Protein backbone atom coordinates (compact mmCIF):
# COMPACT_ATOMS: atom_id res chain seq x y z
CA UNK A 1 -50.10 -83.89 259.93
CA UNK A 2 -48.68 -84.93 256.83
CA UNK A 3 -49.39 -83.21 253.18
CA UNK A 4 -51.35 -86.03 251.82
CA UNK A 5 -53.63 -86.30 255.01
CA UNK A 6 -54.31 -82.28 254.54
CA UNK A 7 -54.82 -83.06 250.71
CA UNK A 8 -57.11 -85.71 251.63
CA UNK A 9 -59.21 -83.53 254.39
CA UNK A 10 -59.38 -81.08 251.91
CA UNK A 11 -61.00 -83.71 249.33
CA UNK A 12 -63.29 -84.81 251.80
CA UNK A 13 -64.92 -81.31 252.69
CA UNK A 14 -65.22 -80.54 248.81
CA UNK A 15 -66.78 -84.00 248.29
CA UNK A 16 -68.84 -83.43 251.46
CA UNK A 17 -70.05 -79.83 250.37
CA UNK A 18 -70.77 -81.16 246.92
CA UNK A 19 -73.74 -83.61 248.28
CA UNK A 20 -74.80 -81.18 250.57
CA UNK A 21 -74.44 -77.62 249.05
CA UNK A 22 -76.96 -75.89 251.27
CA UNK A 23 -74.42 -76.11 254.40
CA UNK A 24 -72.75 -73.28 252.72
CA UNK A 25 -75.01 -70.29 253.80
CA UNK A 26 -72.76 -67.47 252.35
CA UNK A 27 -69.96 -66.39 250.01
CA UNK A 28 -67.53 -62.95 249.71
CA UNK A 29 -67.84 -61.50 246.56
CA UNK A 30 -64.75 -59.38 245.10
CA UNK A 31 -64.37 -56.76 242.23
CA UNK A 32 -63.01 -58.27 239.12
CA UNK A 33 -63.16 -54.89 236.68
CA UNK A 34 -64.89 -52.09 236.63
CA UNK A 35 -65.29 -49.40 233.82
CA UNK A 36 -67.61 -45.72 234.63
CA UNK A 37 -68.43 -44.11 231.43
CA UNK A 38 -69.17 -40.42 232.91
CA UNK A 39 -68.41 -38.69 236.63
CA UNK A 40 -70.72 -36.14 238.08
CA UNK A 41 -67.88 -33.84 239.65
CA UNK A 42 -66.74 -31.28 238.23
CA UNK A 43 -64.19 -29.70 240.67
CA UNK A 44 -62.11 -33.10 241.79
CA UNK A 45 -61.33 -36.22 240.94
CA UNK A 46 -64.24 -38.57 241.61
CA UNK A 47 -64.75 -40.58 244.36
CA UNK A 48 -66.60 -44.08 243.67
CA UNK A 49 -67.55 -46.01 246.36
CA UNK A 50 -69.94 -49.63 246.36
CA UNK A 51 -72.56 -50.10 249.51
CA UNK A 52 -75.02 -52.17 250.74
CA UNK A 53 -77.68 -51.45 252.64
CA UNK A 54 -76.91 -51.74 255.99
CA UNK A 55 -73.11 -52.21 255.71
CA UNK A 56 -69.73 -50.03 255.39
CA UNK A 57 -68.93 -47.97 252.31
CA UNK A 58 -66.12 -49.27 250.40
CA UNK A 59 -64.08 -46.97 248.13
CA UNK A 60 -62.58 -47.33 245.07
CA UNK A 61 -58.98 -44.97 245.04
CA UNK A 62 -58.15 -46.05 241.66
CA UNK A 63 -61.24 -45.44 239.76
CA UNK A 64 -60.69 -41.57 238.50
CA UNK A 65 -60.95 -41.77 234.93
CA UNK A 66 -64.16 -42.50 232.61
CA UNK A 67 -63.81 -44.95 229.65
CA UNK A 68 -60.71 -46.90 231.43
CA UNK A 69 -60.85 -50.75 232.36
CA UNK A 70 -59.65 -51.17 235.78
CA UNK A 71 -59.19 -54.84 236.99
CA UNK A 72 -58.32 -56.06 239.73
CA UNK A 73 -56.76 -59.26 241.85
CA UNK A 74 -59.34 -59.89 244.49
CA UNK A 75 -56.46 -58.96 246.96
CA UNK A 76 -56.33 -55.28 247.30
CA UNK A 77 -56.42 -53.99 250.74
CA UNK A 78 -60.09 -52.74 250.55
CA UNK A 79 -61.48 -56.36 249.04
CA UNK A 80 -63.81 -58.08 249.16
CA UNK A 81 -67.01 -55.80 248.57
CA UNK A 82 -69.39 -58.10 250.28
CA UNK A 83 -70.43 -61.27 251.48
CA UNK A 84 -74.31 -62.72 250.31
CA UNK A 85 -76.13 -64.88 251.68
CA UNK A 86 -77.73 -68.43 250.36
CA UNK A 87 -81.30 -67.22 251.03
CA UNK A 88 -81.54 -63.39 250.76
CA UNK A 89 -80.67 -60.39 248.11
CA UNK A 90 -79.26 -57.47 248.95
CA UNK A 91 -79.73 -54.05 247.81
CA UNK A 92 -76.36 -52.45 246.76
CA UNK A 93 -75.40 -50.03 244.63
CA UNK A 94 -72.53 -47.86 242.85
CA UNK A 95 -72.06 -44.20 243.78
CA UNK A 96 -69.93 -41.19 243.40
CA UNK A 97 -69.88 -39.00 246.16
CA UNK A 98 -71.03 -35.34 246.01
CA UNK A 99 -69.18 -32.28 247.67
CA UNK A 100 -72.29 -29.89 247.71
CA UNK A 101 -75.40 -32.28 247.43
CA UNK A 102 -76.66 -35.79 247.98
CA UNK A 103 -74.40 -38.45 246.63
CA UNK A 104 -74.66 -39.34 242.60
CA UNK A 105 -76.08 -43.22 241.87
CA UNK A 106 -74.29 -44.50 239.19
CA UNK A 107 -76.78 -47.79 239.78
CA UNK A 108 -78.68 -49.74 242.40
CA UNK A 109 -80.07 -53.15 242.07
CA UNK A 110 -81.13 -56.29 244.09
CA UNK A 111 -77.45 -58.33 244.40
CA UNK A 112 -78.34 -62.13 244.39
CA UNK A 113 -75.77 -65.17 244.77
CA UNK A 114 -78.06 -66.71 242.10
CA UNK A 115 -76.59 -64.24 239.59
CA UNK A 116 -73.14 -65.38 239.39
CA UNK A 117 -73.27 -68.13 236.74
CA UNK A 118 -70.96 -71.36 236.55
CA UNK A 119 -67.93 -72.21 235.72
CA UNK A 120 -66.21 -69.14 236.74
CA UNK A 121 -68.31 -67.34 239.01
CA UNK A 122 -68.78 -64.55 237.19
CA UNK A 123 -71.63 -61.65 237.15
CA UNK A 124 -71.79 -58.63 235.18
CA UNK A 125 -73.75 -55.86 235.95
CA UNK A 126 -74.17 -53.33 232.85
CA UNK A 127 -75.90 -49.98 232.87
CA UNK A 128 -76.06 -47.43 230.04
CA UNK A 129 -74.19 -44.61 230.26
CA UNK A 130 -72.77 -45.22 233.44
CA UNK A 131 -70.69 -48.11 233.98
CA UNK A 132 -69.97 -52.08 233.47
CA UNK A 133 -68.94 -54.39 236.07
CA UNK A 134 -68.09 -57.51 236.75
CA UNK A 135 -68.15 -58.97 239.98
CA UNK A 136 -66.64 -62.68 240.61
CA UNK A 137 -67.75 -65.23 243.35
CA UNK A 138 -67.11 -68.78 242.62
CA UNK A 139 -68.87 -70.13 245.69
CA UNK A 140 -72.11 -68.23 244.86
CA UNK A 141 -72.39 -70.85 242.12
CA UNK A 142 -72.97 -73.72 244.92
CA UNK A 143 -75.63 -71.92 247.00
CA UNK A 144 -79.05 -72.69 247.19
CA UNK A 145 -81.09 -69.80 244.70
CA UNK A 146 -81.97 -66.95 246.52
CA UNK A 147 -85.17 -65.30 247.23
CA UNK A 148 -86.34 -62.02 246.23
CA UNK A 149 -86.53 -59.63 249.63
CA UNK A 150 -89.96 -58.49 249.61
CA UNK A 151 -92.44 -59.96 247.39
CA UNK A 152 -94.21 -58.01 244.69
CA UNK A 153 -97.09 -55.76 244.90
CA UNK A 154 -98.74 -57.11 242.01
CA UNK A 155 -98.53 -60.78 243.49
CA UNK A 156 -100.18 -59.90 246.04
CA UNK A 157 -103.15 -58.48 244.17
CA UNK A 158 -103.06 -61.45 242.12
CA UNK A 159 -103.61 -63.74 245.04
CA UNK A 160 -106.36 -61.42 246.73
CA UNK A 161 -107.98 -61.87 243.22
CA UNK A 162 -107.85 -65.36 243.43
CA UNK A 163 -108.88 -65.88 246.69
CA UNK A 164 -112.13 -63.41 246.24
CA UNK A 165 -112.77 -65.65 242.75
CA UNK A 166 -112.45 -68.47 245.22
CA UNK A 167 -115.24 -67.93 247.84
CA UNK A 168 -117.31 -66.36 244.94
CA UNK A 169 -117.51 -69.54 243.59
CA UNK A 170 -117.71 -71.36 246.83
CA UNK A 171 -121.00 -69.18 247.71
CA UNK A 172 -122.70 -69.50 243.87
CA UNK A 173 -121.84 -73.45 244.56
CA UNK A 174 -123.72 -73.44 247.97
CA UNK A 175 -126.61 -71.30 246.53
CA UNK A 176 -127.04 -73.70 243.58
CA UNK A 177 -127.11 -76.71 245.48
CA UNK A 178 -129.76 -75.27 248.45
CA UNK A 179 -131.79 -74.00 245.29
CA UNK A 180 -131.78 -77.54 243.94
CA UNK A 181 -132.70 -79.10 247.26
CA UNK A 182 -135.87 -76.67 247.86
CA UNK A 183 -136.84 -77.38 244.18
CA UNK A 184 -136.54 -80.97 244.70
CA UNK A 185 -138.45 -80.32 248.28
CA UNK A 186 -141.20 -78.96 246.63
CA UNK A 187 -141.41 -81.11 243.60
CA UNK A 188 -142.02 -84.37 246.18
CA UNK A 189 -144.48 -82.21 248.08
CA UNK A 190 -146.54 -81.07 244.99
CA UNK A 191 -146.12 -84.84 243.76
CA UNK A 192 -147.80 -86.11 247.08
CA UNK A 193 -150.75 -83.41 247.09
CA UNK A 194 -151.56 -84.81 243.34
CA UNK A 195 -151.39 -88.32 244.48
CA UNK A 196 -153.43 -87.86 247.32
CA UNK A 197 -155.94 -85.98 245.17
CA UNK A 198 -156.09 -89.06 242.43
CA UNK A 199 -156.74 -91.12 245.73
CA UNK A 200 -159.71 -89.31 247.05
CA UNK A 201 -161.13 -89.17 243.33
CA UNK A 202 -161.03 -92.82 242.87
CA UNK A 203 -162.56 -93.15 246.32
CA UNK A 204 -165.37 -91.23 245.59
CA UNK A 205 -166.12 -92.29 242.16
CA UNK A 206 -166.05 -95.84 243.89
CA UNK A 207 -168.77 -94.20 246.56
CA UNK A 208 -170.77 -92.93 243.73
CA UNK A 209 -170.70 -96.31 241.85
CA UNK A 210 -171.86 -98.10 245.10
CA UNK A 211 -174.59 -95.58 245.41
CA UNK A 212 -175.79 -96.11 242.17
CA UNK A 213 -175.55 -99.91 242.43
CA UNK A 214 -177.71 -99.74 245.46
CA UNK A 215 -180.46 -97.57 243.99
CA UNK A 216 -181.15 -99.70 241.43
CA UNK A 217 -181.62 -102.76 243.45
CA UNK A 218 -184.46 -100.95 245.37
CA UNK A 219 -186.19 -100.32 242.12
């Protein structure tokens, strides 16, 4: 197979995925640089590691001193850090192994592909007095926007509130409509009674007039 043919095939797939980015479902994430501002281990050198929930931890063997910016090529034996899916975030964090108690936390956050910005596909994580990290994921910029793992409880409360308001509005509208129908029926009934009473009164007055006329003729 010629080099030209391979080049044409690569161009074809680049164009194909450019038109259909949703077909790229995941992308690998590498660590570009990291700087830690403090350590929690006083006896030995710190052991800093990265891990996402449900995955194996990645130890960073070179990161041992504070105030030093450690840069990486993305080709280290422990790379990549993780792989992000197109429509789901991950709960990830940086930690320091502790000898006597539970591991110390530098930072934990929801790691999403949408955090990476074009054109270089980098994402910077900064936490005051803890660490400054730069991730790299060029393919993440072409993935569909990631969604949150769990909906916010506050949003659920708002949804419930809206549903209650709609239900109350429907009930009020229904009661109002029924009241209007009853009022209209009552008005029709009263009008019918008034018309009947008026007709009977006119009929009685006509009989009285005929009686008077008959009595006059007899006289």
